[in-house]
PDB file of C-alpha atoms in Angstrom:
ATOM      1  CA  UNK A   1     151.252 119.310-101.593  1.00  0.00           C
ATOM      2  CA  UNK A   2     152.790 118.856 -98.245  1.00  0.00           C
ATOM      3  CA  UNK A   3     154.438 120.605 -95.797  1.00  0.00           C
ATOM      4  CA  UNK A   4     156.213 119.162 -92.695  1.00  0.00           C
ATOM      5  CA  UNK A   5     157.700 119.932 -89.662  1.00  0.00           C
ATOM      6  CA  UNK A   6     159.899 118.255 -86.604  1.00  0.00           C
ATOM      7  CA  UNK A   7     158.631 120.293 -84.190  1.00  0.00           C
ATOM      8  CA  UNK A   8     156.839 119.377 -80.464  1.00  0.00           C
ATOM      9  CA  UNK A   9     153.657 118.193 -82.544  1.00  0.00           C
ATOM     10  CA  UNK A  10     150.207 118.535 -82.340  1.00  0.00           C
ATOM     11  CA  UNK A  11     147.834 117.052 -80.057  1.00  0.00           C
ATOM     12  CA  UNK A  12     145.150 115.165 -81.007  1.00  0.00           C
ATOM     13  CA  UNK A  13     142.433 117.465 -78.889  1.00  0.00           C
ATOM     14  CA  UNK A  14     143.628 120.363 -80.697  1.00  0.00           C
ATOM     15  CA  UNK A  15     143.937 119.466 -84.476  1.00  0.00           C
ATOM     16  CA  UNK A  16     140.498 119.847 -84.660  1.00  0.00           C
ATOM     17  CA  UNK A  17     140.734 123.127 -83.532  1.00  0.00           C
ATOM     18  CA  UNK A  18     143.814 124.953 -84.949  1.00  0.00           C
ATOM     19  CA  UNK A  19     142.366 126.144 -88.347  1.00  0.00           C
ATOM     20  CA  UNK A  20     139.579 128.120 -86.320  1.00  0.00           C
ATOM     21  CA  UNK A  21     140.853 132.042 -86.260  1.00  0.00           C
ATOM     22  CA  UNK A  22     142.644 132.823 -83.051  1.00  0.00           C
ATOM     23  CA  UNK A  23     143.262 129.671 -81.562  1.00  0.00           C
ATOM     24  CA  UNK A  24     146.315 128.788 -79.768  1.00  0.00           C
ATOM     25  CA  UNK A  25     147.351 125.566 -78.265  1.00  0.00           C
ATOM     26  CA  UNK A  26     147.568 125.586 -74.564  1.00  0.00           C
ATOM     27  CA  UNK A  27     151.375 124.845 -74.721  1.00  0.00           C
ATOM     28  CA  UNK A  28     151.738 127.597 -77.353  1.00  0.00           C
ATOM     29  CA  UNK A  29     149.905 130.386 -74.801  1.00  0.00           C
ATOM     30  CA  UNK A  30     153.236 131.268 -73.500  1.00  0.00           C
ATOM     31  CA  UNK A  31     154.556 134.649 -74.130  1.00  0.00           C
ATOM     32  CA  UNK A  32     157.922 133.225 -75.595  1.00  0.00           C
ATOM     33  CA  UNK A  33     156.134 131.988 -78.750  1.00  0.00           C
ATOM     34  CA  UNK A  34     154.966 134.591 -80.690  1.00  0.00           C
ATOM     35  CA  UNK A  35     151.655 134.892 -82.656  1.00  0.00           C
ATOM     36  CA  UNK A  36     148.244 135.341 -82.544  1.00  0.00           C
ATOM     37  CA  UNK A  37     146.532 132.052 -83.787  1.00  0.00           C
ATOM     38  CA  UNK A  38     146.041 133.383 -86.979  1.00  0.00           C
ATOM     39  CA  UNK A  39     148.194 132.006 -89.375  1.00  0.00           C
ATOM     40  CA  UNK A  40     146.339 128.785 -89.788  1.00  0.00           C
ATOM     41  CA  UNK A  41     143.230 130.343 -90.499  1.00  0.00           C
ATOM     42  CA  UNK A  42     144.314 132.119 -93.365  1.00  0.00           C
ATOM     43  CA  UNK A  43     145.946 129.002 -94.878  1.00  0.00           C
ATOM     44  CA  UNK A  44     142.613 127.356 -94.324  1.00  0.00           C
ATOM     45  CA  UNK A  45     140.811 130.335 -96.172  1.00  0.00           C
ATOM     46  CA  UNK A  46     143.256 130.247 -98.955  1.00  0.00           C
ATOM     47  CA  UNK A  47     142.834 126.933-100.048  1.00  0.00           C
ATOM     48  CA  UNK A  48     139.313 126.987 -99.799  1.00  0.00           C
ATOM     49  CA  UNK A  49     139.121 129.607-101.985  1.00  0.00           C
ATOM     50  CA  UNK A  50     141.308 127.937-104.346  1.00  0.00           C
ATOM     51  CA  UNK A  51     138.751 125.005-104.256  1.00  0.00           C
ATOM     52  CA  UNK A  52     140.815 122.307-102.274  1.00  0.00           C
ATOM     53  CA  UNK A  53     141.684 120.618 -98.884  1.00  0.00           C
ATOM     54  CA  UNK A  54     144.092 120.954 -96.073  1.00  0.00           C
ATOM     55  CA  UNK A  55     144.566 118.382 -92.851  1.00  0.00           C
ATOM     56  CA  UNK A  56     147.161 118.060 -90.279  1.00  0.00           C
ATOM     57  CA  UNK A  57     148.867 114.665 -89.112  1.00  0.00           C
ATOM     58  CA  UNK A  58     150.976 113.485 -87.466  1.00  0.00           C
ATOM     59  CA  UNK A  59     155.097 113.518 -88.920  1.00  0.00           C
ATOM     60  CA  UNK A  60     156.942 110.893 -87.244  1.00  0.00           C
ATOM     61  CA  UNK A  61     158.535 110.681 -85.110  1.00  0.00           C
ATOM     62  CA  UNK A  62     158.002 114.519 -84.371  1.00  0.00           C
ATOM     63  CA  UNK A  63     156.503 117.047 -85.412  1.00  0.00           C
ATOM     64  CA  UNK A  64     153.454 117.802 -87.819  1.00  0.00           C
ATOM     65  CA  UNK A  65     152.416 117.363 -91.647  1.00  0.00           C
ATOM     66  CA  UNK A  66     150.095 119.198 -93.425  1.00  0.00           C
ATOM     67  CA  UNK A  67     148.584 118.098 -96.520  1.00  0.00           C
ATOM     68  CA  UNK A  68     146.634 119.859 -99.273  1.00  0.00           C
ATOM     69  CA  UNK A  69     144.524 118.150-101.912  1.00  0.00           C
ATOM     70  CA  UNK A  70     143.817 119.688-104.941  1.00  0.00           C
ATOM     71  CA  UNK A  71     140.979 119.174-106.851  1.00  0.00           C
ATOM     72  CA  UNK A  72     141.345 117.402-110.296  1.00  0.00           C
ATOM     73  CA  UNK A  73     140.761 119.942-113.020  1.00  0.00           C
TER      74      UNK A  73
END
């Protein structure tokens, strides 16, 4: 399954990053996005649980794609 955006992207330094709870991009510290670094935690707990994957790339030409594997049954 994926799931893509065309949004500013995200960096390289920070994909490795953004599925750890509470973690916010520096360009996303502002106060006029909202959130709490959260939301990518829970989709990382979610498909763990469910026995499968999720990574981020890149979506060309802007913007971000994540994709999560299932596990053959």
């Amino acid at each position: 399954m994926t799931v893509a955006d065309h949004g500013i992207g995200i960096s390289d330094a920070d994909k490795a990053k953004i599925f750890d709870r509470f973690y916010r991009a520096d360009q996303s510290r502002s106060k006029q996005v909202a959130g709490y670094g959260i939301g990518l935690a829970i989709v990382r707990q979610l498909v763990e649980l469910n026995d499968a994957t999720v990574d981020v790339k890149d979506n060309q030409p802007a913007g971000s794609c994540f994709v999560i594997r299932f596990k053959s049954v």
